[in-house]
XYZ file of N, CA and C in Angstrom:
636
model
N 238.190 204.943 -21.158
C 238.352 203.497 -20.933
C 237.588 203.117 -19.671
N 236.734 201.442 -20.201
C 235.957 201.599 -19.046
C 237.218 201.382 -17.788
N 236.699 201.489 -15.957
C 237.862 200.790 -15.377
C 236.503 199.587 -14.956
N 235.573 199.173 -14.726
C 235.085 197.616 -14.415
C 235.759 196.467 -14.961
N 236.199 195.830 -13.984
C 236.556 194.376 -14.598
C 235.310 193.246 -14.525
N 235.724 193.083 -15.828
C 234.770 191.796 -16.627
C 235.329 190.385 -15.899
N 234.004 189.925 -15.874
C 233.848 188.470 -14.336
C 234.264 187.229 -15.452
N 235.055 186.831 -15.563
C 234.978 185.251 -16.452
C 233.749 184.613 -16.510
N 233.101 184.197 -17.352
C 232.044 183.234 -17.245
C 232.113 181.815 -16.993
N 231.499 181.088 -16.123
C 231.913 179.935 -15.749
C 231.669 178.577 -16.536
N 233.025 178.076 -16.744
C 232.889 177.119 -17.967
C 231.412 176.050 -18.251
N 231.220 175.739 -19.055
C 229.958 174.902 -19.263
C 230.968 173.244 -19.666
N 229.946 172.712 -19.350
C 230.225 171.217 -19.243
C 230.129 170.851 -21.243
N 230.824 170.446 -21.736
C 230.511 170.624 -22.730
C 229.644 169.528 -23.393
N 228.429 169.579 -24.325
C 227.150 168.193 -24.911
C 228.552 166.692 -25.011
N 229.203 167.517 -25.864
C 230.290 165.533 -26.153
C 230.530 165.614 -25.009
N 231.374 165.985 -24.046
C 231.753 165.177 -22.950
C 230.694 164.957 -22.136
N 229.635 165.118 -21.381
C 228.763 165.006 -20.611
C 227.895 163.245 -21.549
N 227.662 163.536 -22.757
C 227.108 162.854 -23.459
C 228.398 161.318 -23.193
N 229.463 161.453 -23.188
C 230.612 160.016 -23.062
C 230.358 160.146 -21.297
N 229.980 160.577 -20.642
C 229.570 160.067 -19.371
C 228.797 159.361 -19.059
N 227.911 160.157 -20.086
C 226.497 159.163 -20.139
C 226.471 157.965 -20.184
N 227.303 157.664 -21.710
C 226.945 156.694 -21.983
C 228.144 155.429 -21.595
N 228.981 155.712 -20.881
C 230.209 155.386 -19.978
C 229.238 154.474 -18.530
N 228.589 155.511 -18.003
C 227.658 154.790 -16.737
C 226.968 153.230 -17.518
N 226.028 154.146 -18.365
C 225.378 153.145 -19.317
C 225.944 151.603 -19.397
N 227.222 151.842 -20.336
C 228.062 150.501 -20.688
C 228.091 149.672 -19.321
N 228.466 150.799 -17.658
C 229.178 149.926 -16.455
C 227.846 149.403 -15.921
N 227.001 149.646 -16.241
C 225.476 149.369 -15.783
C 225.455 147.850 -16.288
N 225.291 148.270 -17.619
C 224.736 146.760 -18.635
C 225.539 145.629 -18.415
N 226.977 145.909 -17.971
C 228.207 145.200 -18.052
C 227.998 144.106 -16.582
N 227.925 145.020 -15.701
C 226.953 144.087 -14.313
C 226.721 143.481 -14.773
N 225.214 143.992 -15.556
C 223.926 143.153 -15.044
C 223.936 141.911 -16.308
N 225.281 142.460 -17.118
C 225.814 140.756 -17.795
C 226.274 139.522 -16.627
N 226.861 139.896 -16.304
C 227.660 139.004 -15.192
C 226.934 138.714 -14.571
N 225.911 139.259 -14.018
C 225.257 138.665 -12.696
C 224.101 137.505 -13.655
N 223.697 138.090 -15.009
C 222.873 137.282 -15.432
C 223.981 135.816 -16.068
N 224.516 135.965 -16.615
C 226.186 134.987 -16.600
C 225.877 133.867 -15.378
N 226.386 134.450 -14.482
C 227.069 133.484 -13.347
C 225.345 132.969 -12.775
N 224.016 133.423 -12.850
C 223.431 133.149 -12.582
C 222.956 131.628 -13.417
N 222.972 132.142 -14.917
C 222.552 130.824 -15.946
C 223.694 129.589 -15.762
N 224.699 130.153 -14.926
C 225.873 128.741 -14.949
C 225.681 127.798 -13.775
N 225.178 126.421 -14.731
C 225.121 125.156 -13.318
C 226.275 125.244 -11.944
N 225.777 124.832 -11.327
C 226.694 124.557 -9.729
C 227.240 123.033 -10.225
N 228.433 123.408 -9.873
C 228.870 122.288 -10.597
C 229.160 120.764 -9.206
N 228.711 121.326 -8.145
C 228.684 120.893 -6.713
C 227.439 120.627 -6.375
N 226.109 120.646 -7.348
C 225.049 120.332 -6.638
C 224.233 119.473 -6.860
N 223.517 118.810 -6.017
C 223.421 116.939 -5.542
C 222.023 116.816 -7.027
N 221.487 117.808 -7.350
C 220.239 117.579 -8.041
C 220.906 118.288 -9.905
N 222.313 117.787 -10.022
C 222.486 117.984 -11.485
C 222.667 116.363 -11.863
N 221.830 116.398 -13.351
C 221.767 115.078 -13.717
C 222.315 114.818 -14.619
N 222.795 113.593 -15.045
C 223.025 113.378 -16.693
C 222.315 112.795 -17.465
N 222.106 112.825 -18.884
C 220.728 112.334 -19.569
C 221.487 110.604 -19.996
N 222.649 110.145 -20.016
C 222.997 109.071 -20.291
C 222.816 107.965 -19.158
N 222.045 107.087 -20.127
C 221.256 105.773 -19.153
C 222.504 104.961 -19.315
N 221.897 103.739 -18.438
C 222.628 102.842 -18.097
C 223.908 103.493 -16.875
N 223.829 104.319 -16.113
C 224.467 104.993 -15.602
C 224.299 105.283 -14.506
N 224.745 105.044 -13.322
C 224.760 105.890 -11.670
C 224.112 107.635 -11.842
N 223.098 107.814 -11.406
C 222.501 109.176 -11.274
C 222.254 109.583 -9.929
N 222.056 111.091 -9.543
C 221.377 111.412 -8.435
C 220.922 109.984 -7.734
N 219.493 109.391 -8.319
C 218.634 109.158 -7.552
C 218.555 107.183 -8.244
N 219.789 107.166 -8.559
C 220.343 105.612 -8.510
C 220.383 105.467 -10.277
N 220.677 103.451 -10.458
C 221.106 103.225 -11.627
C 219.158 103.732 -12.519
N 219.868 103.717 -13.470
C 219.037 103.962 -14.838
C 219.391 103.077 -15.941
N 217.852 101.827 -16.261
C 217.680 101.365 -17.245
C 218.470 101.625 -18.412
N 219.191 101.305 -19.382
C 219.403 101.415 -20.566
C 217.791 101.487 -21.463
N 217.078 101.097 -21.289
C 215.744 101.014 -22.186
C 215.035 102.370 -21.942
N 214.928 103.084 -20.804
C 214.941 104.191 -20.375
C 214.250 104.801 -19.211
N 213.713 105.904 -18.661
C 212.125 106.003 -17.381
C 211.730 107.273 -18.449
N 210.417 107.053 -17.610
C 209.270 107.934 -18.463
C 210.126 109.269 -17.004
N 208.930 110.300 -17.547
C 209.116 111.484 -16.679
C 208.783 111.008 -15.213
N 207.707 110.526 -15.106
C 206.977 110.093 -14.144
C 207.962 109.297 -12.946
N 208.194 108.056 -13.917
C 209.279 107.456 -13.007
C 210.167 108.205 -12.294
N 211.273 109.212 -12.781
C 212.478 109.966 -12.964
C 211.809 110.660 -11.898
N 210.920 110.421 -11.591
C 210.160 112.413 -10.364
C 209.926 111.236 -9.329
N 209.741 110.323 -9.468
C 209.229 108.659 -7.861
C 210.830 108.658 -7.885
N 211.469 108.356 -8.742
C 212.597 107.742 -8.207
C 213.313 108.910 -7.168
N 213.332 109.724 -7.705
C 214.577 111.070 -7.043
C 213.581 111.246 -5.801
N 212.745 110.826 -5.367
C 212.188 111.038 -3.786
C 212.089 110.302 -2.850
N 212.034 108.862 -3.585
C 211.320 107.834 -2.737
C 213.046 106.483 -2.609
N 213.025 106.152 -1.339
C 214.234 105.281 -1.140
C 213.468 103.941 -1.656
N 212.691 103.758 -1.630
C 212.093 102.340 -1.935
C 212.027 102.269 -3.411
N 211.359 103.121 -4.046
C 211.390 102.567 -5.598
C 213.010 102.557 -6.233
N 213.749 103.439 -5.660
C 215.524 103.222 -5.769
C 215.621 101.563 -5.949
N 215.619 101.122 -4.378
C 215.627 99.780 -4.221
C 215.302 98.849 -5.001
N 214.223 99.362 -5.345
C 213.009 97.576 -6.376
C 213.452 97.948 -7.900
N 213.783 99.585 -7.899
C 214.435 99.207 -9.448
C 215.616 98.662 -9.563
N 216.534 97.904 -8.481
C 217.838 97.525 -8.485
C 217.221 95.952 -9.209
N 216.188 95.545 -8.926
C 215.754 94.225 -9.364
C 215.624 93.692 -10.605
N 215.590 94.782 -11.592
C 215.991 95.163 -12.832
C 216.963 95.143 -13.614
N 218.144 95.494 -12.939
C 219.187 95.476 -13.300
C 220.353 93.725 -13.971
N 219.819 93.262 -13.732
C 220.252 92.392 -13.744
C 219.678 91.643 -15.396
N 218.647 91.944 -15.638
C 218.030 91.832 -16.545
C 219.269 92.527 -18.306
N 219.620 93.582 -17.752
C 220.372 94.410 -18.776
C 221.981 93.946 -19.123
N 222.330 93.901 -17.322
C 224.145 93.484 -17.176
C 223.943 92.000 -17.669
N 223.211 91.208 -17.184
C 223.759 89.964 -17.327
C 224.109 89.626 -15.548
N 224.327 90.372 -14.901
C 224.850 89.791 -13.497
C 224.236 90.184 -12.341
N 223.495 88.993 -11.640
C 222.355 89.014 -10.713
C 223.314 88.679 -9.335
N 224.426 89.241 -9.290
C 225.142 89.545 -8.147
C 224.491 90.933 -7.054
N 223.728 91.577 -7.318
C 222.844 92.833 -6.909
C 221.878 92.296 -6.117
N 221.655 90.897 -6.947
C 220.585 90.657 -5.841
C 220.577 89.855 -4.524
N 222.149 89.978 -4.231
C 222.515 89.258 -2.918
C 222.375 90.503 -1.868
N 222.293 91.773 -2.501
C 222.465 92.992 -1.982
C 220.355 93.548 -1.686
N 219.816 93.432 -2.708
C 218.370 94.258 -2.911
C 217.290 92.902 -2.297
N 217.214 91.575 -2.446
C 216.453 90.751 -2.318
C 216.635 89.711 -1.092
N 215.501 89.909 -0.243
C 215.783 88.864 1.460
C 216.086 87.654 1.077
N 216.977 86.832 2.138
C 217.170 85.587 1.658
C 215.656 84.648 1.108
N 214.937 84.979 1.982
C 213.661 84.234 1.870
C 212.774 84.858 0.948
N 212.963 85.667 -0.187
C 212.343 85.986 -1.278
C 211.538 85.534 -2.022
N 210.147 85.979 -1.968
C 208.951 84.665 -2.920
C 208.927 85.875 -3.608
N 208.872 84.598 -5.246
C 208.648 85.662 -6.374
C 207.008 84.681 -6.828
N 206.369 85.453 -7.071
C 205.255 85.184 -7.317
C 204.334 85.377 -8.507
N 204.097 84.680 -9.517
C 204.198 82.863 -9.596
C 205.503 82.470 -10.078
N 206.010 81.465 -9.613
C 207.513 81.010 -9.877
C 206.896 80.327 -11.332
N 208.123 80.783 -12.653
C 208.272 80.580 -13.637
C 208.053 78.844 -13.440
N 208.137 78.058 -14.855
C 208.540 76.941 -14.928
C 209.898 76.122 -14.644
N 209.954 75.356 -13.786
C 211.212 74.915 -13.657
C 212.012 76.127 -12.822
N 211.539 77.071 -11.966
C 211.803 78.064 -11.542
C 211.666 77.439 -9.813
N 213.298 77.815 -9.171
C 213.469 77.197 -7.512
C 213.005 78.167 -7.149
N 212.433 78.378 -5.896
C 212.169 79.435 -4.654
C 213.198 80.603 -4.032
N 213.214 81.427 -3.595
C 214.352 81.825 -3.052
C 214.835 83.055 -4.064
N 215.961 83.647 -3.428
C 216.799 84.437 -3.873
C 217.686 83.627 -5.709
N 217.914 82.175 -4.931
C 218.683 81.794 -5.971
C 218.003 81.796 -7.250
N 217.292 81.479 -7.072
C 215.712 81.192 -7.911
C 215.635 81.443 -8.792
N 215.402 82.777 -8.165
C 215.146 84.297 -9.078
C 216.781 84.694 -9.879
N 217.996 84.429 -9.607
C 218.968 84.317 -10.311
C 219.224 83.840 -11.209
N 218.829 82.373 -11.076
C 218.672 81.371 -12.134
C 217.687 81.499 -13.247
N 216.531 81.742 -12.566
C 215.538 81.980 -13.805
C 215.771 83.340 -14.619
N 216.150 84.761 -14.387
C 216.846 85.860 -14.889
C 217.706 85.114 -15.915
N 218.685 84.662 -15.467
C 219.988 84.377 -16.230
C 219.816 83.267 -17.356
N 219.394 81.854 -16.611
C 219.364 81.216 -17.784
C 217.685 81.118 -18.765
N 216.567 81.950 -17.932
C 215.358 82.025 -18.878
C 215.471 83.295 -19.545
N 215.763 84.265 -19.517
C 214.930 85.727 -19.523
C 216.860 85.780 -20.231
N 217.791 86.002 -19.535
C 218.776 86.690 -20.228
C 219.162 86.181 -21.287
N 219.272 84.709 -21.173
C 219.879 83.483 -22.645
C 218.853 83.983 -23.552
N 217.915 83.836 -23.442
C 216.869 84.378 -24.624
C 216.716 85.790 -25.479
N 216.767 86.449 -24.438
C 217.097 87.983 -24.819
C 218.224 88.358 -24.637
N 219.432 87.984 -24.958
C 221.000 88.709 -24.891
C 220.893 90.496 -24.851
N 220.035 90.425 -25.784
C 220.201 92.257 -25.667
C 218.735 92.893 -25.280
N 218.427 92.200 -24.039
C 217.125 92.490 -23.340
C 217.182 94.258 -22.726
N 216.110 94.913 -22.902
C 216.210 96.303 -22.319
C 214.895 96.655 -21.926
N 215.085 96.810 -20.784
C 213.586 97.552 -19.775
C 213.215 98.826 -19.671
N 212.228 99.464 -19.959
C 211.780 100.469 -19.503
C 210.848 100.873 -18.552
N 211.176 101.571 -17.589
C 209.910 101.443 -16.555
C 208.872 102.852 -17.182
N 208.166 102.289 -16.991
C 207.066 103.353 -17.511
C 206.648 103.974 -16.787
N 206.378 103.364 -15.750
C 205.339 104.416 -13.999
C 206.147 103.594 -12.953
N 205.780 104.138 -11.615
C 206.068 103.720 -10.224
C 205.525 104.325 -9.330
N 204.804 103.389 -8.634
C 203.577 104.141 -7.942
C 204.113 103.330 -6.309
N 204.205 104.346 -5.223
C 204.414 103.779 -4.299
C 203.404 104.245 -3.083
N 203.388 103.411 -1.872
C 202.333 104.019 -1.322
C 203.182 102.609 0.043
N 203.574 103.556 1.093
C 204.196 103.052 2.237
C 205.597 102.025 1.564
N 205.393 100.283 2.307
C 206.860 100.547 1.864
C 206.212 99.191 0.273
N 205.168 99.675 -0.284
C 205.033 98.648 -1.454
C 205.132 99.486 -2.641
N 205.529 99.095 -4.123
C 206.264 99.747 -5.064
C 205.464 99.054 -6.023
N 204.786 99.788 -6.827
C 204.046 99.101 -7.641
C 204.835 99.069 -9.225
N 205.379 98.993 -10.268
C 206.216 99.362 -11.434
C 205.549 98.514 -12.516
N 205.219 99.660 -13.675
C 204.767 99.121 -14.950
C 206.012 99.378 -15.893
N 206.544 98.598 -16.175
C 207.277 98.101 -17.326
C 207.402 97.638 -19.212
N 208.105 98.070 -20.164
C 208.296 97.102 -20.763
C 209.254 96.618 -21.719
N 209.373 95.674 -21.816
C 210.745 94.654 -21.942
C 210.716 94.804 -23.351
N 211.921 94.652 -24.312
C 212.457 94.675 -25.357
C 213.825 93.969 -25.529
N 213.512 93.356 -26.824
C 214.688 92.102 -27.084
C 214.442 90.949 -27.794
N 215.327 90.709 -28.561
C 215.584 89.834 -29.814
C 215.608 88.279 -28.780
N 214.493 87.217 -29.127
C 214.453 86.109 -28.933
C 215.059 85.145 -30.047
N 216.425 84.568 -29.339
C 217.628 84.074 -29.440
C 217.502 82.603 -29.509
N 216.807 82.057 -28.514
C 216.404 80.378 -27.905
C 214.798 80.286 -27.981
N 214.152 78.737 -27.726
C 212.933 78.883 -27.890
C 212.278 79.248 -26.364
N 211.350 80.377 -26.608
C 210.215 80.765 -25.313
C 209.236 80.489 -25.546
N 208.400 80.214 -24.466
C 206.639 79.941 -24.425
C 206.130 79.039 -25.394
N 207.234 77.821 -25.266
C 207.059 76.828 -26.615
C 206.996 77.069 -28.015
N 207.746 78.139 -27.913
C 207.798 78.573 -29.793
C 209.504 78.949 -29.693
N 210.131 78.377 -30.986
C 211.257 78.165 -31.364
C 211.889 79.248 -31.299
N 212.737 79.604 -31.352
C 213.622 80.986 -31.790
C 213.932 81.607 -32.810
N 212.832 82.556 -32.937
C 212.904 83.461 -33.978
C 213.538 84.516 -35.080
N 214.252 84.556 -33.622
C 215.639 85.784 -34.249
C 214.891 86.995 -34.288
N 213.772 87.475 -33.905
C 212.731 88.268 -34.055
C 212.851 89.540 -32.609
N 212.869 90.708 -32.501
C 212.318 91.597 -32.031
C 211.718 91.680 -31.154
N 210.799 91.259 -30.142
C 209.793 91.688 -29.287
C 209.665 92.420 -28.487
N 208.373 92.621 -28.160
C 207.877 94.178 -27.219
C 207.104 93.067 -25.960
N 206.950 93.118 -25.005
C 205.859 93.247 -24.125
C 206.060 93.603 -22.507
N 204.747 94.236 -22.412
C 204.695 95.076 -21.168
C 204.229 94.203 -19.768
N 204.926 94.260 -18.658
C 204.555 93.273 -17.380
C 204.226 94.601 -16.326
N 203.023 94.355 -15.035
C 203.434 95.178 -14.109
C 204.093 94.371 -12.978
N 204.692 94.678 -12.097
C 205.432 94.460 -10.795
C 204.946 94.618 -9.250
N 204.540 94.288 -8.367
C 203.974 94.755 -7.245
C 205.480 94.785 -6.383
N 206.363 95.019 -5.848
C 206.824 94.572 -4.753
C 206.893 95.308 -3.395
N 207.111 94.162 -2.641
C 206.821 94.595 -1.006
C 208.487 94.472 -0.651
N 208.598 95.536 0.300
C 210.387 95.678 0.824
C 209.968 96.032 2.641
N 210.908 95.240 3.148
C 211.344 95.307 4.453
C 212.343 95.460 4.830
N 212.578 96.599 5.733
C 214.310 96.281 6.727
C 214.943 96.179 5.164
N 214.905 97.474 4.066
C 216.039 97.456 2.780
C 216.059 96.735 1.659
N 215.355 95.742 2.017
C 215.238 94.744 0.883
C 213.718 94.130 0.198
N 213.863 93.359 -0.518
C 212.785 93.234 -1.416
C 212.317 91.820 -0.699
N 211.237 91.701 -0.522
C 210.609 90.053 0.263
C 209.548 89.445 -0.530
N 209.268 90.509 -1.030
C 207.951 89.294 -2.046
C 207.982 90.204 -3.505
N 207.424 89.685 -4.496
C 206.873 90.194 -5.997
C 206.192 89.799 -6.700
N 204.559 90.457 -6.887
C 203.567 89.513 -7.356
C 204.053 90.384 -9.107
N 203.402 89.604 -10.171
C 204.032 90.035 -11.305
C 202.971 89.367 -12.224
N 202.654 89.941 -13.632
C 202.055 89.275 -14.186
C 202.229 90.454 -15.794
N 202.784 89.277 -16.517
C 203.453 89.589 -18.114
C 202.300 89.579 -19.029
N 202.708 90.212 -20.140
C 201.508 90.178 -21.442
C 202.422 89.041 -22.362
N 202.540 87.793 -21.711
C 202.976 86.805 -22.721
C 202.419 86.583 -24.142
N 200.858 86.726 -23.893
C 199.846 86.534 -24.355
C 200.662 87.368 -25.969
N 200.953 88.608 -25.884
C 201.161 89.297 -26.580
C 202.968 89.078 -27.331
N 203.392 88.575 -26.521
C 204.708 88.135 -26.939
C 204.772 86.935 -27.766
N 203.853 85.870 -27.533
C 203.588 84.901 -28.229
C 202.698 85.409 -29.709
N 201.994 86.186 -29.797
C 201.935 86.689 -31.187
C 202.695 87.665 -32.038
N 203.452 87.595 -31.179
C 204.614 88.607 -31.936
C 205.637 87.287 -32.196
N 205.950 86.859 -31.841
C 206.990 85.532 -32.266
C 206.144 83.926 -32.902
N 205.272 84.139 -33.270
C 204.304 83.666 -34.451
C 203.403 84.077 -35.593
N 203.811 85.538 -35.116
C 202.985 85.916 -36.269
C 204.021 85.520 -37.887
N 203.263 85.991 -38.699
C 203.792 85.055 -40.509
C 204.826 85.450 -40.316
């Protein structure tokens, strides 16, 4: 009989278990780098530059047209405090209520060329909104198309949409649809709006509310 004693051999790790380690790390790996990609794709629900796509509405970077802004606009407005301002001049056009503009427009406000039958002034410009431009178009809607600013003057191309209700530009009331596009110059001082040179494609509105 031998007398050497035989050494145990030292256990081996065995393929399945080493292999559920493996793939154990694996899972805690991927499982991270879910979460971090997770919480990364999720808005801040606290931060000043999340927007909402519904117009007619308080945003970041002020009210928004119901008729709508191009891209262009939407990138002037969210930078610039002045085109904020001169698009408040607008507004009034949509609500019906030119109470805003005791707030956006200097008392001494020239709108330039004063409509027909159109007073001077802040009031002016209230009156002619309300009983020319809103009575006619009840469901009037603006879109600004561009806004180009350069110091404190605001240049805005526009255009207006709305069913003519009463007679305009000496043609009766149609009950009809129309489109036409105006641009806007205005100049702002010390917050407010002091002058607005302006000039409409009537031209084009009047063949749309005569044509057959």
């Amino acid at each position: 009989m031998s007398t050497r004693t035989r050494t145990a051999p030292t256990p081996r790790l065995r393929r399945p278990r080493r292999s559920g380690i493996l793939l154990g790390s694996a899972l805690l790996v991927f499982t991270a780098a879910a979460n971090v990609a997770t919480a990364t794709a999720q808005p801040d629900a606290t931060s000043s530059t999340t927007t909402t796509t519904t117009v007619g509405r308080q945003e970041p970077y002020g009210w928004v047209p119901k008729g709508g802004l191009s891209h262009q606009a939407r990138s002037v407005l969210a930078h610039s405090a002045v085109a904020r301002t001169a698009l408040e001049l607008y507004r009034p056009f949509e609500s019906g209520d030119a109470h805003v503009y005791d707030r956006v427009l200097a008392d001494d406000y020239v709108d330039v060329p004063l409509a027909p039958g159109q007073s001077p002034g802040r009031e002016g410009m209230k009156r002619h909104v309300l009983d020319d431009i809103v009575a006619t178009f009840p469901d009037l809607r603006v879109r600004i198309d561009a806004i180009y600013v350069s110091g404190s003057t605001v240049t805005f191309r526009e255009t207006f949409t709305g069913t003519q209700t009463r007679p305009f530009l000496g043609v009766p009331a149609t009950h009809r649809g129309i489109s036409y596009r105006a641009t806007d110059v205005h100049q702002l001082a010390h917050g407010h709006i002091v002058r607005t040179d302006h000039l409409e494609d009537f031209y084009g509105a009047y063949r749309q509310m005569t044509r057959p």
